[in-house]
PDB file of C-alpha atoms in Angstrom:
ATOM      1  CA  MET A   1     -14.986   5.156  12.201  1.00  0.00           C
ATOM      2  CA  ARG A   2     -17.353   8.129  12.220  1.00  0.00           C
ATOM      3  CA  THR A   3     -20.787   7.876  13.668  1.00  0.00           C
ATOM      4  CA  TYR A   4     -24.115   8.947  12.023  1.00  0.00           C
ATOM      5  CA  PRO A   5     -27.497   9.834  13.886  1.00  0.00           C
ATOM      6  CA  THR A   6     -30.001   6.818  14.179  1.00  0.00           C
ATOM      7  CA  ASP A   7     -31.609   5.951  11.346  1.00  0.00           C
ATOM      8  CA  SER A   8     -30.410   8.683   9.118  1.00  0.00           C
ATOM      9  CA  PRO A   9     -29.835   8.449   5.513  1.00  0.00           C
ATOM     10  CA  LYS A  10     -25.913   8.379   5.864  1.00  0.00           C
ATOM     11  CA  ALA A  11     -26.009   5.438   8.450  1.00  0.00           C
ATOM     12  CA  VAL A  12     -28.429   3.512   5.888  1.00  0.00           C
ATOM     13  CA  CYS A  13     -25.893   4.575   2.783  1.00  0.00           C
ATOM     14  CA  ARG A  14     -22.880   3.326   5.002  1.00  0.00           C
ATOM     15  CA  LEU A  15     -24.314  -0.164   5.283  1.00  0.00           C
ATOM     16  CA  LEU A  16     -25.538  -0.259   1.811  1.00  0.00           C
ATOM     17  CA  ALA A  17     -21.807   0.603   0.976  1.00  0.00           C
ATOM     18  CA  LEU A  18     -20.656  -1.985   3.116  1.00  0.00           C
ATOM     19  CA  ALA A  19     -22.580  -4.592   1.459  1.00  0.00           C
ATOM     20  CA  MET A  20     -21.195  -3.289  -2.025  1.00  0.00           C
ATOM     21  CA  ILE A  21     -17.524  -3.440  -1.053  1.00  0.00           C
ATOM     22  CA  VAL A  22     -17.186  -6.100   1.976  1.00  0.00           C
ATOM     23  CA  ASP A  23     -16.180  -8.835  -0.738  1.00  0.00           C
ATOM     24  CA  GLY A  24     -13.360  -6.598  -1.953  1.00  0.00           C
ATOM     25  CA  HIS A  25     -14.857  -5.297  -5.196  1.00  0.00           C
ATOM     26  CA  LEU A  26     -17.685  -3.671  -6.581  1.00  0.00           C
ATOM     27  CA  ALA A  27     -19.789  -5.303  -9.109  1.00  0.00           C
ATOM     28  CA  PRO A  28     -21.772  -3.300 -11.680  1.00  0.00           C
ATOM     29  CA  SER A  29     -24.667  -5.831 -10.762  1.00  0.00           C
ATOM     30  CA  GLU A  30     -24.366  -4.563  -7.337  1.00  0.00           C
ATOM     31  CA  LEU A  31     -24.985  -0.898  -8.477  1.00  0.00           C
ATOM     32  CA  ARG A  32     -28.081  -2.153 -10.556  1.00  0.00           C
ATOM     33  CA  ALA A  33     -29.551  -4.166  -7.744  1.00  0.00           C
ATOM     34  CA  LEU A  34     -28.978  -0.693  -5.322  1.00  0.00           C
ATOM     35  CA  ARG A  35     -30.905   1.117  -7.962  1.00  0.00           C
ATOM     36  CA  HIS A  36     -33.467  -1.230  -8.321  1.00  0.00           C
ATOM     37  CA  SER A  37     -34.062  -1.723  -4.691  1.00  0.00           C
ATOM     38  CA  GLY A  38     -35.402   1.858  -4.373  1.00  0.00           C
ATOM     39  CA  ILE A  39     -34.015   2.267  -1.144  1.00  0.00           C
ATOM     40  CA  LEU A  40     -32.373   5.511  -1.700  1.00  0.00           C
ATOM     41  CA  GLN A  41     -35.201   7.240  -2.883  1.00  0.00           C
ATOM     42  CA  ARG A  42     -37.099   5.704   0.031  1.00  0.00           C
ATOM     43  CA  VAL A  43     -34.845   7.326   2.789  1.00  0.00           C
ATOM     44  CA  GLY A  44     -34.476  10.747   0.612  1.00  0.00           C
ATOM     45  CA  VAL A  45     -30.775  10.107  -0.544  1.00  0.00           C
ATOM     46  CA  SER A  46     -29.413  11.559  -3.632  1.00  0.00           C
ATOM     47  CA  GLU A  47     -26.690   9.793  -5.754  1.00  0.00           C
ATOM     48  CA  ASP A  48     -24.375  12.390  -4.754  1.00  0.00           C
ATOM     49  CA  LEU A  49     -24.895  11.923  -1.128  1.00  0.00           C
ATOM     50  CA  PHE A  50     -24.507   8.436  -1.467  1.00  0.00           C
ATOM     51  CA  ASP A  51     -21.424   8.793  -3.355  1.00  0.00           C
ATOM     52  CA  ASP A  52     -20.061  11.035  -0.653  1.00  0.00           C
ATOM     53  CA  VAL A  53     -20.874   8.423   1.969  1.00  0.00           C
ATOM     54  CA  VAL A  54     -19.002   5.529   0.022  1.00  0.00           C
ATOM     55  CA  GLN A  55     -15.850   7.858  -0.003  1.00  0.00           C
ATOM     56  CA  GLU A  56     -16.289   8.532   3.739  1.00  0.00           C
ATOM     57  CA  VAL A  57     -16.820   4.615   4.537  1.00  0.00           C
ATOM     58  CA  CYS A  58     -13.672   3.934   2.224  1.00  0.00           C
ATOM     59  CA  GLU A  59     -11.289   6.611   4.301  1.00  0.00           C
ATOM     60  CA  ASP A  60     -12.519   5.385   7.216  1.00  0.00           C
ATOM     61  CA  LEU A  61     -11.667   1.830   6.441  1.00  0.00           C
ATOM     62  CA  LEU A  62      -8.325   2.771   5.544  1.00  0.00           C
ATOM     63  CA  ALA A  63      -7.681   5.018   8.599  1.00  0.00           C
ATOM     64  CA  SER A  64      -8.522   2.254  10.920  1.00  0.00           C
ATOM     65  CA  ALA A  65      -6.934  -0.722   8.827  1.00  0.00           C
ATOM     66  CA  ASP A  66      -4.739  -3.193  10.695  1.00  0.00           C
ATOM     67  CA  ARG A  67      -3.877  -5.170   7.667  1.00  0.00           C
ATOM     68  CA  ARG A  68      -3.178  -2.373   5.142  1.00  0.00           C
ATOM     69  CA  SER A  69       0.359  -4.235   4.268  1.00  0.00           C
ATOM     70  CA  ALA A  70      -1.731  -7.385   3.186  1.00  0.00           C
ATOM     71  CA  SER A  71      -3.822  -5.344   0.918  1.00  0.00           C
ATOM     72  CA  GLU A  72      -7.081  -6.331   3.028  1.00  0.00           C
ATOM     73  CA  VAL A  73      -9.278  -4.155   5.019  1.00  0.00           C
ATOM     74  CA  GLU A  74     -10.987  -5.822   7.994  1.00  0.00           C
ATOM     75  CA  ILE A  75     -13.736  -4.281  10.131  1.00  0.00           C
ATOM     76  CA  ASP A  76     -14.179  -5.951  13.426  1.00  0.00           C
ATOM     77  CA  SER A  77     -17.227  -7.546  14.768  1.00  0.00           C
ATOM     78  CA  ARG A  78     -17.691  -4.986  17.645  1.00  0.00           C
ATOM     79  CA  MET A  79     -17.400  -2.007  15.149  1.00  0.00           C
ATOM     80  CA  LEU A  80     -19.767  -3.841  12.576  1.00  0.00           C
ATOM     81  CA  ASP A  81     -22.279  -4.293  15.369  1.00  0.00           C
ATOM     82  CA  ALA A  82     -21.952  -0.818  16.241  1.00  0.00           C
ATOM     83  CA  LEU A  83     -22.875   0.575  12.894  1.00  0.00           C
ATOM     84  CA  LEU A  84     -25.859  -1.894  12.570  1.00  0.00           C
ATOM     85  CA  ARG A  85     -27.368  -0.677  15.655  1.00  0.00           C
ATOM     86  CA  GLU A  86     -27.581   2.814  14.009  1.00  0.00           C
ATOM     87  CA  ILE A  87     -30.717   1.291  12.284  1.00  0.00           C
ATOM     88  CA  ARG A  88     -33.258   1.033  14.919  1.00  0.00           C
ATOM     89  CA  ASP A  89     -36.505   1.601  13.100  1.00  0.00           C
ATOM     90  CA  PRO A  90     -38.062  -2.139  12.291  1.00  0.00           C
ATOM     91  CA  ALA A  91     -39.246  -1.128   8.848  1.00  0.00           C
ATOM     92  CA  LEU A  92     -36.209   0.618   8.063  1.00  0.00           C
ATOM     93  CA  GLN A  93     -34.249  -2.570   9.034  1.00  0.00           C
ATOM     94  CA  LEU A  94     -36.503  -4.743   6.907  1.00  0.00           C
ATOM     95  CA  ALA A  95     -36.215  -2.464   3.996  1.00  0.00           C
ATOM     96  CA  LEU A  96     -32.271  -2.126   4.583  1.00  0.00           C
ATOM     97  CA  MET A  97     -31.895  -5.906   4.794  1.00  0.00           C
ATOM     98  CA  LYS A  98     -33.652  -6.592   1.695  1.00  0.00           C
ATOM     99  CA  ALA A  99     -31.662  -4.212  -0.125  1.00  0.00           C
ATOM    100  CA  MET A 100     -28.527  -5.543   1.269  1.00  0.00           C
ATOM    101  CA  LEU A 101     -29.243  -9.178   0.530  1.00  0.00           C
ATOM    102  CA  ASP A 102     -30.335  -7.754  -3.125  1.00  0.00           C
ATOM    103  CA  ILE A 103     -26.682  -6.406  -3.305  1.00  0.00           C
ATOM    104  CA  VAL A 104     -24.800  -9.505  -2.096  1.00  0.00           C
ATOM    105  CA  HIS A 105     -26.735 -11.758  -4.085  1.00  0.00           C
ATOM    106  CA  ALA A 106     -26.489  -9.733  -7.372  1.00  0.00           C
ATOM    107  CA  ASP A 107     -23.102 -10.974  -8.691  1.00  0.00           C
ATOM    108  CA  GLU A 108     -24.349 -14.610  -8.098  1.00  0.00           C
ATOM    109  CA  VAL A 109     -21.558 -15.165  -5.811  1.00  0.00           C
ATOM    110  CA  LEU A 110     -21.790 -15.107  -2.131  1.00  0.00           C
ATOM    111  CA  ASP A 111     -18.440 -14.244  -0.467  1.00  0.00           C
ATOM    112  CA  GLY A 112     -18.002 -15.433   3.044  1.00  0.00           C
ATOM    113  CA  ARG A 113     -17.489 -11.748   4.176  1.00  0.00           C
ATOM    114  CA  GLU A 114     -20.809 -10.674   2.585  1.00  0.00           C
ATOM    115  CA  SER A 115     -22.402 -13.774   4.383  1.00  0.00           C
ATOM    116  CA  LEU A 116     -21.001 -12.563   7.621  1.00  0.00           C
ATOM    117  CA  LEU A 117     -22.378  -9.273   7.070  1.00  0.00           C
ATOM    118  CA  ILE A 118     -25.856 -10.389   6.416  1.00  0.00           C
ATOM    119  CA  GLN A 119     -25.448 -12.816   9.604  1.00  0.00           C
ATOM    120  CA  ARG A 120     -24.339  -9.986  11.727  1.00  0.00           C
ATOM    121  CA  GLY A 121     -27.255  -7.610  10.432  1.00  0.00           C
ATOM    122  CA  PHE A 122     -29.887 -10.434  11.185  1.00  0.00           C
ATOM    123  CA  LYS A 123     -28.535 -10.927  14.755  1.00  0.00           C
ATOM    124  CA  ALA A 124     -28.211  -7.179  15.410  1.00  0.00           C
ATOM    125  CA  TRP A 125     -31.707  -6.434  14.259  1.00  0.00           C
ATOM    126  CA  GLY A 126     -33.477  -9.494  15.981  1.00  0.00           C
ATOM    127  CA  GLY A 127     -32.872 -12.205  13.390  1.00  0.00           C
ATOM    128  CA  PRO A 128     -35.076 -13.060  10.374  1.00  0.00           C
ATOM    129  CA  PRO A 129     -38.810 -12.988  10.687  1.00  0.00           C
ATOM    130  CA  PRO A 130     -40.390 -16.614  11.245  1.00  0.00           C
ATOM    131  CA  MET A 131     -41.415 -18.315   8.043  1.00  0.00           C
ATOM    132  CA  PRO A 132     -44.905 -19.649   8.607  1.00  0.00           C
ATOM    133  CA  VAL A 133     -45.134 -23.669   8.249  1.00  0.00           C
ATOM    134  CA  PRO A 134     -47.763 -24.949   6.162  1.00  0.00           C
ATOM    135  CA  ALA A 135     -50.087 -27.373   7.873  1.00  0.00           C
ATOM    136  CA  ALA A 136     -49.411 -30.020   5.941  1.00  0.00           C
ATOM    137  CA  VAL A 137     -45.514 -29.887   6.866  1.00  0.00           C
ATOM    138  CA  ARG A 138     -46.610 -29.392  10.592  1.00  0.00           C
ATOM    139  CA  SER A 139     -48.647 -32.565  10.409  1.00  0.00           C
ATOM    140  CA  SER A 140     -46.060 -34.946   8.977  1.00  0.00           C
ATOM    141  CA  ALA A 141     -42.855 -33.285  10.949  1.00  0.00           C
ATOM    142  CA  GLY A 142     -42.821 -36.268  13.276  1.00  0.00           C
ATOM    143  CA  SER A 143     -42.544 -38.947  10.303  1.00  0.00           C
ATOM    144  CA  TYR A 144     -39.479 -37.599   8.879  1.00  0.00           C
ATOM    145  CA  THR A 145     -36.809 -40.624   8.744  1.00  0.00           C
ATOM    146  CA  GLY A 146     -34.291 -38.888   6.637  1.00  0.00           C
TER     147      GLY A 146
END
């Protein structure tokens, strides 16, 4: 798999492309979610550049495929982690994670491979931000008997 400079538009595009194709198909709703997210404009990426990176991702995946005969292409965890580490800017990580979540939820089916991609992203980027707990919940937390 080729490498891209840290926090580069191509590194962003590759992760967006993976979010779109990791489940084995590209749904029109995922493309709409990508456009709606505004992430490409935020990082200064034209649709032509995004299309070029999608092509590069597909070429790289096919070139490194271990299970081509099974009509499946897998990316190992170490490689995925390396791709995620190419994004280091916390604000960019947050924007990218939001866009990736929008994409994987766009077709209303969360595939296990999509879930794994998101989980690895949270792990690589320090996990999801802590959710504030309302005071009413904090005060009654010890009384739950469920």
